XYZ file of C-alpha atoms in Angstrom:
669
model
C -49.451 36.427 8.840
C -48.540 36.452 13.018
C -45.431 36.571 14.769
C -45.053 32.841 15.792
C -46.717 31.995 12.552
C -43.434 32.764 11.600
C -41.100 31.565 14.107
C -42.504 28.123 13.670
C -41.757 28.391 9.535
C -37.592 30.629 10.348
C -35.201 28.520 9.159
C -33.007 26.933 11.702
C -29.460 29.204 11.949
C -27.469 26.277 12.499
C -29.162 24.548 9.153
C -28.772 28.025 7.776
C -25.283 27.814 8.083
C -24.462 24.997 7.166
C -25.865 25.526 3.419
C -24.077 28.185 3.235
C -20.496 27.039 3.356
C -21.370 24.147 0.556
C -20.391 26.922 -2.257
C -18.009 25.732 -5.069
C -15.504 26.599 -2.409
C -16.327 23.218 -0.746
C -15.369 21.433 -4.130
C -11.785 22.274 -3.939
C -11.582 21.753 -0.169
C -13.044 18.523 -1.376
C -10.529 17.768 -3.532
C -7.356 18.519 -2.032
C -9.120 16.869 1.052
C -9.230 13.123 -1.471
C -5.491 13.992 -2.594
C -4.386 13.758 0.939
C -6.108 10.326 1.362
C -5.486 9.256 -2.230
C -1.543 9.563 -1.051
C -2.200 8.633 3.013
C -4.187 5.115 1.370
C -0.991 4.488 -1.457
C 1.337 4.998 1.921
C -0.735 2.379 3.910
C -0.234 -0.149 0.649
C 3.112 0.161 0.074
C 4.005 -0.947 4.164
C 1.546 -3.685 3.855
C 3.510 -4.644 0.225
C 6.932 -4.271 2.198
C 5.573 -6.317 5.012
C 3.882 -8.878 2.816
C 7.557 -9.756 1.307
C 10.033 -8.887 3.257
C 8.628 -9.424 6.367
C 5.804 -10.507 8.360
C 1.712 -9.524 7.082
C 0.680 -7.172 9.590
C -3.057 -7.892 7.817
C -4.783 -10.741 5.562
C -4.783 -10.726 2.404
C -8.733 -9.951 2.562
C -7.463 -6.990 4.465
C -4.900 -5.971 1.839
C -7.111 -6.311 -1.321
C -9.961 -4.060 0.496
C -7.114 -1.313 0.803
C -5.708 -1.748 -3.586
C -9.582 -1.285 -4.071
C -10.379 1.265 -2.159
C -7.094 2.785 -4.395
C -8.841 2.102 -7.664
C -12.132 2.794 -6.438
C -11.111 6.389 -5.295
C -7.521 6.829 -7.244
C -7.709 4.606 -11.049
C -5.210 5.888 -13.087
C -2.758 5.997 -9.282
C 0.741 4.739 -10.480
C 0.975 1.966 -7.400
C -1.648 0.460 -8.982
C 0.117 -0.751 -11.818
C 3.031 -2.042 -9.359
C 3.460 -5.153 -7.567
C 5.636 -4.989 -4.403
C 8.694 -6.312 -4.378
C 11.072 -9.945 -2.366
C 13.930 -8.280 -0.717
C 14.724 -11.216 1.037
C 18.481 -12.004 0.556
C 18.087 -15.436 2.503
C 17.311 -16.642 -0.977
C 19.189 -16.675 -4.632
C 16.822 -14.758 -7.459
C 14.983 -16.726 -10.231
C 13.609 -14.986 -13.229
C 10.028 -17.067 -13.687
C 8.730 -18.666 -16.129
C 5.079 -17.703 -15.903
C 4.371 -15.020 -14.992
C 3.044 -14.235 -11.828
C 1.168 -11.551 -11.729
C -2.029 -9.701 -9.768
C -6.052 -10.891 -11.166
C -8.829 -7.785 -11.292
C -11.158 -8.209 -8.619
C -15.134 -8.030 -8.810
C -17.330 -8.061 -6.067
C -21.096 -8.416 -6.867
C -23.569 -10.625 -8.990
C -23.747 -8.137 -10.697
C -19.930 -7.771 -12.531
C -20.049 -11.441 -12.517
C -22.888 -11.419 -15.757
C -20.996 -8.300 -16.936
C -18.112 -10.328 -17.234
C -19.459 -13.430 -18.550
C -21.326 -10.777 -21.714
C -17.680 -9.144 -21.646
C -15.852 -12.816 -22.256
C -18.256 -15.092 -23.554
C -17.161 -18.401 -23.532
C -19.716 -21.626 -23.654
C -17.573 -23.229 -20.427
C -15.940 -21.134 -17.202
C -14.399 -22.614 -14.189
C -15.023 -22.181 -10.922
C -11.922 -22.627 -8.936
C -11.548 -21.998 -4.910
C -9.454 -19.156 -4.155
C -7.037 -20.198 -1.881
C -5.638 -17.732 1.456
C -2.235 -18.722 0.744
C 0.834 -17.850 -0.610
C 1.585 -17.907 -4.748
C 4.426 -20.815 -6.196
C 5.759 -21.412 -9.267
C 7.357 -25.310 -8.988
C 9.669 -25.487 -11.793
C 10.796 -28.550 -13.204
C 13.095 -30.389 -15.865
C 13.405 -33.541 -17.748
C 11.058 -34.450 -14.687
C 13.146 -32.631 -12.145
C 12.726 -29.835 -9.570
C 14.404 -27.286 -10.875
C 13.353 -23.803 -8.000
C 10.314 -22.920 -6.821
C 9.541 -19.466 -6.998
C 7.751 -17.135 -5.397
C 5.849 -14.859 -6.456
C 8.559 -11.494 -5.826
C 7.612 -9.018 -8.526
C 6.016 -10.667 -10.897
C 9.150 -11.335 -12.718
C 11.346 -12.402 -10.432
C 10.764 -14.028 -6.976
C 13.323 -16.126 -4.776
C 14.660 -19.663 -5.340
C 12.825 -21.387 -2.097
C 13.560 -25.037 -3.246
C 15.196 -26.327 -0.335
C 11.549 -25.455 1.570
C 9.554 -26.191 -1.016
C 11.134 -30.086 -0.992
C 9.303 -30.890 2.554
C 5.922 -29.896 1.731
C 3.545 -32.065 0.774
C 2.405 -31.714 -2.389
C 5.762 -30.985 -4.329
C 7.730 -33.920 -6.154
C 11.755 -33.697 -6.501
C 10.573 -35.984 -9.239
C 7.715 -36.864 -10.899
C 6.695 -40.167 -11.620
C 8.602 -41.267 -14.375
C 5.565 -43.413 -15.482
C 3.100 -40.368 -15.802
C 6.082 -37.458 -17.108
C 6.646 -40.322 -19.743
C 2.908 -40.591 -19.979
C 2.015 -37.253 -20.348
C 4.760 -35.158 -21.052
C 7.074 -37.183 -24.040
C 6.704 -34.897 -27.220
C 6.763 -31.876 -24.795
C 9.575 -28.867 -23.672
C 11.172 -30.337 -20.977
C 10.640 -27.158 -19.050
C 7.320 -26.961 -16.937
C 5.854 -24.563 -14.857
C 3.682 -25.067 -12.173
C 1.838 -22.380 -9.444
C 0.129 -23.090 -6.537
C -0.929 -21.586 -4.017
C 1.209 -23.064 -0.257
C -0.977 -23.357 2.642
C -1.565 -25.052 5.410
C -5.307 -26.347 6.792
C -6.520 -24.739 9.302
C -6.437 -27.973 11.835
C -2.971 -27.914 11.424
C -2.790 -24.199 12.080
C -4.973 -24.612 14.541
C -3.098 -27.215 16.923
C 0.643 -25.824 16.428
C -0.173 -21.971 15.855
C -2.610 -20.648 16.633
C -1.516 -18.898 19.719
C 0.956 -17.093 17.803
C 0.356 -15.650 14.495
C -2.536 -13.530 13.032
C -4.382 -16.619 10.293
C -2.991 -19.351 8.000
C -1.790 -16.855 5.390
C 0.502 -15.061 7.289
C 1.372 -17.996 8.725
C 1.972 -19.480 5.523
C 3.903 -17.387 4.456
C 6.077 -16.854 7.326
C 6.966 -20.698 7.546
C 8.464 -21.202 3.872
C 10.892 -17.935 3.627
C 12.580 -19.459 6.798
C 16.080 -19.813 6.514
C 16.072 -23.374 9.047
C 14.242 -25.328 6.932
C 11.671 -25.760 9.555
C 7.613 -26.526 9.747
C 7.522 -26.393 6.082
C 6.738 -30.191 6.252
C 2.649 -28.674 7.182
C 2.411 -26.889 4.296
C 0.683 -27.744 1.093
C 1.289 -26.762 -2.242
C -2.453 -27.103 -3.912
C -1.990 -26.428 -7.832
C -3.882 -24.776 -9.839
C -2.282 -23.653 -13.283
C 0.286 -25.377 -15.779
C 3.209 -23.241 -18.546
C 4.369 -25.590 -21.152
C 6.525 -23.682 -23.054
C 5.878 -24.901 -26.776
C 2.923 -26.702 -26.111
C 1.557 -27.375 -30.037
C -1.563 -27.026 -28.572
C -3.221 -24.428 -26.367
C -4.524 -26.420 -23.457
C -7.867 -25.721 -22.190
C -8.366 -24.398 -17.878
C -9.988 -27.555 -17.353
C -6.951 -30.082 -19.114
C -4.790 -28.396 -17.047
C -6.715 -29.393 -14.217
C -6.894 -32.627 -15.294
C -3.014 -33.206 -16.821
C -1.810 -31.714 -13.395
C -3.798 -34.465 -11.241
C -2.433 -37.670 -13.636
C 0.637 -35.981 -13.362
C -0.070 -36.522 -9.431
C 0.150 -33.331 -8.094
C -3.085 -31.529 -5.225
C -5.224 -29.415 -7.175
C -7.229 -26.924 -5.963
C -11.117 -27.694 -5.506
C -12.875 -26.953 -8.489
C -15.740 -26.388 -11.449
C -17.455 -26.905 -14.454
C -20.002 -24.029 -14.860
C -21.326 -23.198 -18.376
C -23.623 -19.904 -17.361
C -23.177 -17.044 -15.923
C -26.158 -18.128 -14.021
C -24.401 -21.345 -13.188
C -21.321 -19.240 -11.462
C -23.371 -17.121 -9.412
C -25.055 -20.207 -8.120
C -22.271 -22.339 -7.308
C -20.399 -19.317 -5.489
C -23.060 -18.911 -3.213
C -22.659 -22.829 -2.298
C -19.421 -21.944 -1.528
C -19.797 -18.968 0.267
C -22.429 -21.165 2.201
C -19.756 -24.329 2.611
C -16.398 -21.991 2.821
C -16.584 -22.426 7.037
C -16.061 -26.355 6.279
C -13.457 -26.619 3.630
C -9.814 -27.781 5.171
C -8.186 -24.631 4.143
C -9.308 -20.747 4.247
C -10.422 -19.427 0.581
C -11.711 -16.179 -0.040
C -12.900 -16.001 -2.292
C -13.547 -17.796 -6.282
C -11.537 -17.663 -9.568
C -13.125 -16.737 -12.494
C -11.693 -18.998 -15.382
C -12.257 -18.169 -19.933
C -12.433 -22.168 -20.759
C -8.988 -21.582 -22.793
C -5.972 -19.840 -21.795
C -4.510 -17.899 -24.103
C -0.506 -17.540 -24.365
C -0.624 -13.848 -24.503
C -3.276 -13.600 -22.684
C -1.643 -15.644 -19.949
C 1.748 -13.800 -20.404
C 0.177 -10.379 -18.796
C 0.720 -9.509 -15.314
C -2.370 -8.314 -15.490
C -5.252 -11.660 -17.167
C -8.362 -10.882 -18.515
C -9.505 -14.186 -19.277
C -8.950 -14.630 -15.674
C -10.807 -12.806 -12.885
C -11.133 -13.143 -8.651
C -14.668 -12.853 -7.268
C -14.167 -11.807 -3.061
C -16.723 -12.742 -0.676
C -19.604 -10.284 0.066
C -17.769 -8.152 3.347
C -18.159 -9.990 6.546
C -19.843 -8.295 9.677
C -20.782 -9.356 13.567
C -22.099 -7.760 16.007
C -19.725 -7.294 19.640
C -20.088 -4.621 22.310
C -17.985 -1.030 22.729
C -16.786 -1.621 25.653
C -14.739 2.283 25.474
C -13.759 5.013 23.121
C -9.593 5.816 23.350
C -8.480 8.666 21.618
C -5.995 8.709 19.309
C -3.763 12.006 19.162
C -1.576 12.465 16.124
C -0.326 15.403 15.927
C -3.322 17.983 16.741
C -6.190 16.048 16.334
C -7.998 13.264 18.363
C -9.038 10.249 16.621
C -12.052 8.128 18.388
C -11.062 4.298 17.965
C -13.516 2.438 19.427
C -12.428 -0.668 21.541
C -14.515 -3.732 21.693
C -15.211 -6.733 23.108
C -12.797 -9.642 21.090
C -14.702 -11.347 17.971
C -13.787 -12.958 15.374
C -13.968 -11.704 11.404
C -12.605 -12.815 8.559
C -9.690 -15.079 9.792
C -8.032 -12.557 12.588
C -9.081 -11.665 16.463
C -10.927 -7.871 16.275
C -10.520 -5.209 19.284
C -10.866 -1.880 17.381
C -12.607 -0.256 15.752
C -12.473 3.269 13.280
C -15.048 5.926 14.054
C -13.386 8.568 12.007
C -15.247 11.671 13.545
C -16.879 12.434 17.370
C -19.728 13.177 14.110
C -20.218 9.809 13.531
C -20.745 8.582 17.286
C -23.231 11.142 17.400
C -25.336 9.814 14.550
C -25.247 6.666 15.347
C -26.026 7.999 19.389
C -23.012 5.484 20.628
C -23.073 4.639 24.206
C -20.348 2.668 26.473
C -21.833 -0.851 26.615
C -23.855 -0.657 23.110
C -24.042 -2.859 20.772
C -22.214 -2.842 17.394
C -21.827 -3.828 14.240
C -18.455 -3.939 12.705
C -17.070 -4.757 9.346
C -13.948 -4.716 7.573
C -13.670 -2.346 4.427
C -10.268 -0.512 3.432
C -8.807 0.772 6.386
C -6.296 -1.697 8.043
C -8.633 -1.622 11.149
C -12.349 -2.558 10.649
C -15.678 0.277 11.098
C -17.707 0.127 12.840
C -20.719 0.615 10.933
C -23.931 0.852 12.914
C -25.868 0.492 16.266
C -27.325 -2.350 16.694
C -29.265 -2.040 20.506
C -27.748 0.566 23.562
C -28.903 -0.445 26.483
C -30.666 1.375 29.137
C -27.498 1.311 31.506
C -25.045 2.502 28.680
C -22.400 5.136 29.901
C -22.302 8.783 27.552
C -18.977 8.671 25.407
C -16.441 11.486 26.774
C -14.692 13.906 24.507
C -11.640 14.799 26.095
C -11.592 18.684 27.071
C -7.536 19.098 27.577
C -5.065 18.099 25.305
C -2.928 15.317 27.238
C 0.561 17.172 26.500
C 0.392 20.227 26.939
C -3.329 20.979 29.163
C -4.475 23.313 26.581
C -8.373 23.259 26.063
C -9.565 21.094 23.367
C -11.631 22.132 19.909
C -15.241 20.288 20.051
C -16.292 20.755 16.502
C -18.615 17.169 14.284
C -15.435 16.812 12.587
C -12.684 16.901 14.950
C -11.305 17.237 17.629
C -8.286 19.279 18.291
C -5.591 20.782 20.113
C -4.781 24.493 18.753
C -1.915 25.038 20.613
C 0.632 25.552 17.994
C 3.892 25.392 19.739
C 2.091 22.204 21.465
C 4.831 19.796 21.158
C 3.376 16.869 20.029
C 2.649 18.861 17.146
C 5.676 20.214 17.157
C 6.573 16.551 16.411
C 3.957 16.113 13.984
C 5.916 18.527 12.240
C 9.365 16.985 12.588
C 7.231 12.995 11.001
C 6.528 15.396 8.358
C 10.132 16.613 7.775
C 12.127 13.574 7.797
C 9.070 11.698 5.827
C 8.622 14.690 3.386
C 12.795 14.363 2.726
C 12.726 10.503 1.347
C 15.520 10.407 5.494
C 15.786 6.727 6.811
C 16.684 5.287 9.841
C 14.786 7.774 12.349
C 12.007 6.345 13.859
C 9.316 6.990 15.883
C 10.820 6.555 18.948
C 13.419 8.617 18.656
C 12.308 11.300 17.766
C 9.442 11.387 20.194
C 12.377 11.194 22.648
C 13.999 14.123 21.208
C 10.859 16.077 21.560
C 8.622 14.860 24.328
C 11.392 12.612 27.089
C 14.899 14.635 26.480
C 13.443 18.002 25.473
C 16.390 18.348 22.990
C 15.050 19.267 20.506
C 11.904 22.302 19.701
C 11.962 22.547 15.517
C 13.428 21.514 13.252
C 17.020 23.354 13.141
C 17.805 21.788 16.093
C 17.819 18.480 14.357
C 21.060 19.790 12.523
C 22.424 20.997 15.962
C 22.596 17.089 17.295
C 25.902 15.455 18.259
C 26.642 12.072 19.188
C 26.586 12.941 22.468
C 23.102 14.514 22.257
C 22.063 11.057 21.035
C 24.160 8.787 23.274
C 22.202 10.882 25.896
C 18.704 8.344 25.092
C 18.577 4.545 26.339
C 20.507 1.846 23.428
C 22.014 4.686 21.969
C 25.400 3.571 21.336
C 28.263 5.573 18.934
C 27.527 3.417 16.391
C 23.874 3.861 15.807
C 24.332 7.522 17.117
C 27.009 8.708 12.901
C 24.470 5.998 11.397
C 22.089 8.493 12.167
C 23.236 11.636 11.601
C 24.914 10.494 8.550
C 22.075 10.081 7.119
C 20.434 13.757 8.469
C 22.949 15.254 7.035
C 23.309 12.989 3.378
C 19.497 14.973 2.109
C 21.206 18.738 2.605
C 20.528 19.841 -0.984
C 16.549 19.437 -0.703
C 14.183 20.612 -3.417
C 11.733 23.963 -2.735
C 8.414 21.345 -2.664
C 10.679 19.655 0.419
C 11.205 22.456 2.294
C 7.316 23.595 1.878
C 5.758 20.008 2.616
C 8.056 19.016 5.041
C 7.178 21.741 7.607
C 3.754 20.081 8.388
C 1.299 23.238 7.596
C -2.299 21.901 7.604
C -3.881 21.169 4.068
C 0.113 21.848 2.240
C 1.118 18.132 0.700
C 3.692 17.846 -1.416
C 0.947 18.131 -4.147
C -0.379 21.020 -3.135
C 3.474 22.131 -2.540
C 4.378 21.086 -6.783
C 1.001 23.921 -7.658
C 2.873 26.558 -6.002
C 6.107 25.995 -7.749
C 3.774 25.555 -10.396
C 2.323 28.836 -10.779
C 6.067 30.620 -9.844
C 7.085 30.076 -6.191
C 10.082 29.145 -6.685
C 11.826 30.566 -3.363
C 10.722 31.490 0.739
C 10.988 34.374 0.596
C 8.684 35.162 -2.935
C 6.104 32.559 -0.896
C 6.843 34.805 2.404
C 6.290 37.482 0.325
C 2.831 36.443 -1.553
C -0.532 37.756 -0.872
C -3.829 36.163 -0.246
C -5.104 36.996 -3.989
C -2.236 35.866 -5.327
C -2.561 32.471 -3.608
C -5.778 32.367 -4.151
C -5.297 32.953 -7.977
C -2.936 29.304 -7.713
C -5.628 26.215 -8.711
C -7.094 24.908 -5.826
C -6.263 26.944 -3.226
C -9.365 27.920 -1.893
C -9.352 31.847 0.548
C -9.190 30.141 3.562
C -5.943 27.378 2.821
C -4.712 30.830 1.038
C -4.996 33.107 4.588
C -3.599 29.302 6.299
C -0.692 29.567 4.338
C 0.102 32.399 4.973
C -0.281 32.521 8.568
C 2.212 29.907 8.838
C 4.680 31.041 6.447
C 4.716 33.756 9.349
C 5.196 31.891 11.539
C 7.359 29.995 9.869
C 9.559 32.376 8.878
C 12.141 32.714 11.313
C 12.941 28.479 11.425
C 12.722 28.224 7.750
C 15.687 31.085 8.536
C 17.194 28.834 10.730
C 17.144 26.071 8.596
C 18.472 27.730 5.710
C 21.627 27.981 7.671
C 21.970 23.640 7.126
C 20.429 23.135 3.854
C 20.778 24.153 0.726
C 17.182 24.578 -1.371
C 17.656 23.445 -4.933
C 16.767 25.732 -8.031
C 13.368 23.819 -9.195
C 13.221 21.745 -12.333
C 9.677 22.609 -14.454
C 8.771 19.380 -15.591
C 7.260 19.230 -19.009
C 4.491 16.908 -19.672
C 4.538 16.935 -23.193
C 8.513 14.913 -23.352
C 9.335 13.037 -25.612
C 10.470 11.184 -23.074
C 6.812 12.170 -20.764
C 6.051 9.402 -17.889
C 9.557 7.481 -18.292
C 11.568 7.479 -14.749
C 15.041 6.699 -14.799
C 18.111 6.202 -12.751
C 22.027 7.084 -13.775
C 24.946 5.158 -12.694
C 28.992 4.664 -14.022
C 31.040 7.835 -15.700
C 29.568 8.532 -18.720
C 30.251 10.755 -21.900
C 28.200 13.253 -20.123
C 28.709 14.954 -16.582
C 25.794 13.300 -14.962
C 24.103 16.751 -14.439
C 24.618 17.119 -17.820
C 21.868 14.653 -18.567
C 19.851 14.769 -15.801
C 19.009 17.966 -17.208
C 18.589 16.523 -20.899
C 16.493 14.139 -18.823
C 14.023 16.518 -17.099
C 14.114 19.044 -20.670
C 11.889 16.231 -22.409
C 10.209 15.570 -20.079
C 11.161 12.793 -18.348
C 11.859 11.643 -14.177
C 14.742 11.774 -12.877
C 15.627 9.600 -9.373
C 18.598 9.872 -7.140
C 18.305 6.096 -6.265
C 17.373 2.928 -7.969
C 13.450 2.665 -7.204
C 10.115 0.273 -8.221
C 8.977 3.055 -9.836
C 12.343 3.359 -11.727
C 11.670 2.568 -15.838
C 15.006 2.821 -17.112
C 19.445 2.191 -15.681
C 21.169 4.430 -17.639
C 24.317 2.625 -17.510
C 28.402 2.726 -19.507
C 28.319 -1.206 -19.790
C 24.959 -2.958 -20.341
C 26.992 -6.127 -18.684
C 28.197 -3.562 -15.656
C 27.963 -5.650 -11.636
C 27.331 -2.237 -9.903
C 25.055 -2.564 -7.095
C 22.524 -0.783 -8.982
C 22.632 -2.747 -12.612
C 22.347 -5.930 -9.975
C 19.037 -4.131 -8.291
C 17.756 -3.179 -11.688
C 17.943 -6.646 -13.205
C 16.881 -8.163 -9.894
C 13.328 -5.750 -10.027
C 12.991 -5.929 -13.734
C 14.092 -2.445 -15.014
C 15.444 -1.937 -18.264
C 19.850 -1.005 -18.816
C 20.601 0.962 -21.117
C 23.370 2.807 -22.881
C 23.706 7.175 -23.497
C 23.283 6.509 -27.040
C 20.282 4.333 -26.043
C 19.329 7.379 -24.489
C 19.662 9.912 -27.211
C 18.257 7.229 -29.508
C 14.502 7.694 -26.985
C 14.769 11.318 -27.666
C 15.228 11.523 -31.575
C 12.517 8.809 -31.006
C 15.333 6.192 -33.205
């Protein structure tokens, strides 16, 4: 074979290099990246739960559902999946639901519909429009409206009866004749479940300039303290719960009963086969833009609602079927390089376009290689889709005109002017002392210690604008007068911030390691270090790369990076130790009798609190210093106590237990 021939078959050096890194090492890296993505996604969901239940939603239901679907797909066992958001509003009194108000599992494809029908066979199915609104339970006693309860945490919600009375479709008194005709022999208490919605016409007339979409508008109005605009809302009903009824009602009978009582009902269809369900869904999708109310899918129900299934927060005999992703074509106007820490991420600036009820102006592009692969240029026509991201994603390039301009990649750091490192998957600033990277590390510290009140704007001023803080230890040297240098900072706010900072002086070793903002080191990986015997900074600082690599999920690159960064942070950590105390690590017992259970404690007990905490942890339980959404039990000295922790626990449906109850759980009695 000639030399020239050899050259034609010689492997591309770049390809060889890429193949060489696709070793088993990549799997551990990929796993850690996945863990980071999962926790990041969980944090995004928690944030939007908080916005949905307690503030003004920032995204549509469709976008929120996409986030949930993504978490279920990549982490089906994540504890967040088994929780509901919590309404913490104090404007309205809390009331327990008669009919548990959980959330439905979701399907997306026609094949999944066939599978579900096969699993839950029935001779009749109800296909309802899935309204894009806010859930409510109307509670009646002897025909009179007693409460109107929002979803809350699925068990307890806000009683917005004062506002609900103004809504279309809500009766303060059910017509006595109709009530007597249909409910004479049945329980005096009934619960009717519906959706608070606003029609498209009303939304366009009154709110199109000020709100993101009809659902967000309805959700905000129904919780207004002044009750304004509630007369513009409508409640469409789709379920009725009759405690102690003398029979199991079919879904069709319940809808017929609601209609007979005079309530507005959701639009529905009766089907007998999976094929009919699929065809009905196609028809609804084709006509969805013609309906007066926004819908984002269908709800598929088996013929008869079994009481036990209805009482579950995740009913099996009902399922939501989402509509296909909506894709649109628009123009790429520019690329904005968003900087977080030391990474620069491309975000597409788009010609505004409507997708699923919201106006989209920006979309995710992930990294430079994706831009190059799609052949994007400024002026390209692109296809945008809403997936599991907060901002929509550019899916592909449709057409690039001849006069389209090349996308300019930043060359220097906007903060420190250091030359950026440009790689296929990321563009980043290599300067470890860049003020933007320092700000990022300080943000990580606050997140790791769960310190409240300190926002990005405050930290940014301290680090970037006024250059008061240069490393984490500087935070603990701040005085009230230092914070008062910031605009709009008075004595009260300054003291509040410092109080929240100094309240967390005893910290876990895992919080220290994760809070330094070392690339690739999360709370999960820090826990792995502790699990393998690293309980102090000195131990970690003196560890060799080989010792670190012996730990599961620690590849050579990460181990070297950790050792390198420990050397870099050594002086800073020594300085930090003047202000915080590292607690002795508590080893979790995964197979203890309390494994997987979370406890909080309030009040005085026969044993010191630290001994009770140790007892819980020795048996595999987890101790929460405060009542959280994930807390399962609150240990009290009196089950009737009205302490703030007890009130919060009751509102969240958390079990109150005594010291004796705890001992019984441990001895399996």
